[in-house]
CSV table of C-alpha atoms in Angstrom, one decimal:
chain,number,residue,atom,x,y,z
I,11,MET,CA,16.1,-64.9,-84.8
I,12,GLY,CA,16.9,-63.3,-81.3
I,13,LYS,CA,18.7,-66.5,-80.1
I,14,ILE,CA,20.9,-66.4,-83.3
I,15,VAL,CA,21.9,-62.7,-82.6
I,16,GLY,CA,22.5,-63.6,-79.0
I,17,ILE,CA,24.8,-66.5,-79.5
I,18,THR,CA,26.5,-64.7,-82.3
I,19,GLY,CA,27.1,-61.7,-80.1
I,20,CYS,CA,28.4,-63.8,-77.2
I,21,LEU,CA,30.7,-65.6,-79.5
I,22,LEU,CA,31.9,-62.2,-80.9
I,23,ILE,CA,32.6,-60.9,-77.5
I,24,ILE,CA,34.4,-63.9,-76.4
I,25,GLY,CA,36.5,-63.8,-79.6
I,26,LEU,CA,37.3,-60.3,-79.3
I,27,ASP,CA,38.4,-60.6,-75.6
I,28,THR,CA,40.4,-63.8,-76.3
I,29,ILE,CA,42.2,-62.3,-79.3
I,30,ALA,CA,43.0,-59.2,-77.1
I,31,GLY,CA,44.3,-61.5,-74.3
I,32,VAL,CA,46.5,-63.4,-76.8
I,33,LEU,CA,47.8,-60.1,-78.3
I,34,GLY,CA,48.7,-58.9,-74.8
I,35,ILE,CA,50.6,-62.1,-74.1
I,36,ARG,CA,52.4,-62.0,-77.5
I,37,ALA,CA,53.2,-58.2,-76.8
I,38,GLU,CA,54.8,-59.2,-73.5
I,39,ALA,CA,56.9,-61.9,-75.5
I,40,ALA,CA,58.0,-59.2,-77.9
I,41,GLN,CA,59.0,-56.9,-75.2
I,42,ASN,CA,61.1,-59.6,-73.6
I,43,GLN,CA,63.1,-60.1,-76.8
I,44,VAL,CA,64.6,-56.6,-76.8
I,45,LYS,CA,67.9,-56.1,-75.0
I,46,HIS,CA,68.0,-54.5,-71.7
I,47,LEU,CA,70.1,-53.7,-68.8
I,48,ARG,CA,68.9,-54.1,-65.2
I,49,LEU,CA,70.2,-52.4,-62.1
I,50,TRP,CA,68.3,-53.5,-59.0
I,51,ILE,CA,64.8,-52.0,-59.6
I,52,PHE,CA,65.9,-49.7,-62.4
I,53,GLU,CA,65.9,-51.0,-66.1
I,54,CYS,CA,67.4,-49.5,-69.3
I,55,LYS,CA,65.9,-50.9,-72.4
I,56,GLU,CA,65.2,-50.1,-75.9
I,57,PRO,CA,61.5,-50.0,-76.7
I,58,SER,CA,59.9,-52.7,-78.8
I,59,HIS,CA,57.8,-51.5,-81.6
I,60,GLU,CA,56.1,-54.8,-82.1
I,61,ALA,CA,55.1,-54.8,-78.4
I,62,PHE,CA,53.7,-51.4,-78.8
I,63,GLN,CA,51.6,-52.2,-81.8
I,64,LEU,CA,50.4,-55.6,-80.2
I,65,GLY,CA,49.4,-53.9,-77.0
I,66,PHE,CA,47.7,-51.0,-78.7
I,67,ALA,CA,45.6,-53.6,-80.8
I,68,ALA,CA,44.8,-55.5,-77.5
I,69,ALA,CA,43.5,-52.3,-76.1
I,70,VAL,CA,41.4,-51.5,-79.1
I,71,LEU,CA,39.8,-54.9,-79.2
I,72,LEU,CA,39.1,-54.8,-75.5
I,73,VAL,CA,37.2,-51.5,-75.9
I,74,LEU,CA,35.3,-53.1,-78.9
I,75,ALA,CA,34.3,-56.1,-76.9
I,76,HIS,CA,33.2,-53.8,-74.0
I,77,VAL,CA,31.1,-51.5,-76.1
I,78,LEU,CA,29.5,-54.6,-78.0
I,79,ALA,CA,28.6,-56.3,-74.7
I,80,HIS,CA,26.9,-53.2,-73.4
I,81,LEU,CA,25.1,-52.4,-76.7
I,82,LEU,CA,23.7,-55.9,-76.9
I,83,SER,CA,22.7,-56.0,-73.2
I,84,GLY,CA,20.8,-52.8,-73.3
I,85,CYS,CA,20.2,-50.6,-70.2
I,86,ASN,CA,19.2,-52.4,-67.1
I,87,VAL,CA,20.5,-50.0,-64.4
I,88,CYS,CA,17.2,-48.3,-63.9
I,89,PHE,CA,15.2,-50.7,-61.8
I,90,GLY,CA,12.2,-48.6,-60.6
I,91,THR,CA,10.7,-48.5,-57.2
I,92,GLU,CA,9.8,-52.2,-56.6
I,93,LYS,CA,12.5,-54.7,-55.2
I,94,ALA,CA,14.7,-55.8,-58.0
I,95,SER,CA,14.5,-59.5,-59.1
I,96,ALA,CA,17.4,-62.0,-58.6
I,97,ASN,CA,18.1,-61.7,-62.3
I,98,ARG,CA,18.4,-57.8,-62.2
I,99,GLN,CA,20.6,-57.9,-59.1
I,100,LEU,CA,22.9,-60.5,-60.7
I,101,SER,CA,23.0,-58.4,-63.9
I,102,LEU,CA,24.0,-55.4,-62.0
I,103,ALA,CA,26.8,-57.3,-60.3
I,104,CYS,CA,28.0,-58.6,-63.6
I,105,LEU,CA,27.8,-55.0,-64.9
I,106,LEU,CA,30.0,-53.9,-62.1
I,107,PHE,CA,32.5,-56.7,-62.7
I,108,THR,CA,32.7,-55.9,-66.4
I,109,TRP,CA,33.7,-52.4,-65.7
I,110,ILE,CA,36.1,-53.3,-63.1
I,111,THR,CA,37.9,-55.9,-65.2
I,112,MET,CA,37.8,-53.5,-68.1
I,113,ALA,CA,39.5,-50.8,-66.1
I,114,GLY,CA,42.1,-53.2,-64.7
I,115,ALA,CA,42.9,-54.7,-68.1
I,116,MET,CA,43.0,-51.3,-69.8
I,117,ALA,CA,45.3,-49.9,-67.2
I,118,MET,CA,47.7,-52.8,-67.5
I,119,LEU,CA,47.7,-52.8,-71.3
I,120,VAL,CA,48.2,-49.0,-71.5
I,121,ILE,CA,51.1,-49.1,-69.0
I,122,GLY,CA,52.8,-51.9,-70.7
I,123,THR,CA,52.1,-50.4,-74.2
I,124,MET,CA,53.4,-46.9,-73.2
I,125,SER,CA,56.6,-48.4,-71.8
I,126,ASN,CA,57.3,-49.5,-75.4
I,127,ARG,CA,56.6,-46.2,-77.1
I,128,LYS,CA,59.3,-45.0,-79.5
I,129,SER,CA,60.1,-41.8,-77.5
I,130,ARG,CA,60.9,-43.7,-74.3
I,131,ASP,CA,64.5,-44.7,-74.6
I,132,SER,CA,65.6,-44.0,-71.1
I,133,CYS,CA,65.9,-45.8,-67.7
I,134,GLY,CA,63.2,-46.2,-65.1
I,135,PHE,CA,61.2,-48.6,-63.1
I,136,THR,CA,60.6,-52.0,-64.5
I,137,HIS,CA,57.2,-52.8,-65.9
I,138,HIS,CA,57.4,-56.6,-66.2
I,139,HIS,CA,54.4,-58.7,-66.9
I,140,PHE,CA,52.0,-55.8,-67.3
I,141,LEU,CA,51.0,-56.8,-70.9
I,142,SER,CA,50.5,-60.6,-70.1
I,143,ILE,CA,48.5,-59.7,-67.0
I,144,GLY,CA,46.4,-57.3,-69.1
I,145,GLY,CA,45.9,-60.1,-71.6
I,146,ILE,CA,44.6,-62.5,-69.0
I,147,VAL,CA,42.4,-59.9,-67.5
I,148,CYS,CA,40.9,-59.3,-71.0
I,149,MET,CA,39.8,-63.0,-71.0
I,150,VAL,CA,38.2,-62.6,-67.7
I,151,HIS,CA,36.5,-59.6,-69.0
I,152,GLY,CA,35.0,-61.9,-71.8
I,153,LEU,CA,33.5,-64.0,-69.2
I,154,PHE,CA,32.0,-61.4,-67.2
I,155,SER,CA,30.7,-59.6,-70.4
I,156,VAL,CA,29.0,-62.8,-71.6
I,157,THR,CA,27.4,-63.4,-68.1
I,158,TYR,CA,26.3,-59.8,-68.1
I,159,TYR,CA,24.6,-60.2,-71.5
I,160,VAL,CA,22.9,-63.4,-70.4
I,161,THR,CA,21.6,-62.0,-67.0
I,162,ALA,CA,20.6,-58.7,-68.7
I,163,THR,CA,18.6,-60.5,-71.3
I,164,ALA,CA,16.9,-62.8,-68.6
I,165,ALA,CA,16.2,-59.6,-66.5
I,166,HIS,CA,14.4,-58.0,-69.5
I,167,THR,CA,12.0,-60.9,-69.7
I,168,ASP,CA,11.1,-60.6,-66.0
């Protein structure tokens, strides 16, 4: 029973992060379809409602995948006084990388999404490729999250 839950959880985490990544890339494509005027580093463009919705959905799925990975993995930060095993050290490193990739992906998705909100109809600095880079980092987050789950589960059996 535990293996089925673990495999299902890993597939769900990978699925959520992959869908978030695809939505981020599709949001970038939708953003590029609106008309814009560019003058050096400044850009005047109309916001894309579709890009806003896709970017927001990608951010929500990223948060869901992150929360699910941490709920399934349990708490393994408290090591105790003895020297931590290799599994626990690897689990802690993967935990750190999941937080770093989550923060990076979320920052990229939020910047890209907020540049497409309806109230923004003015000129400013360009925000090219933030949504697609955020989408790619979502997929990397999925890999680190599954690795974290596997190593945390192995550390619990030590």
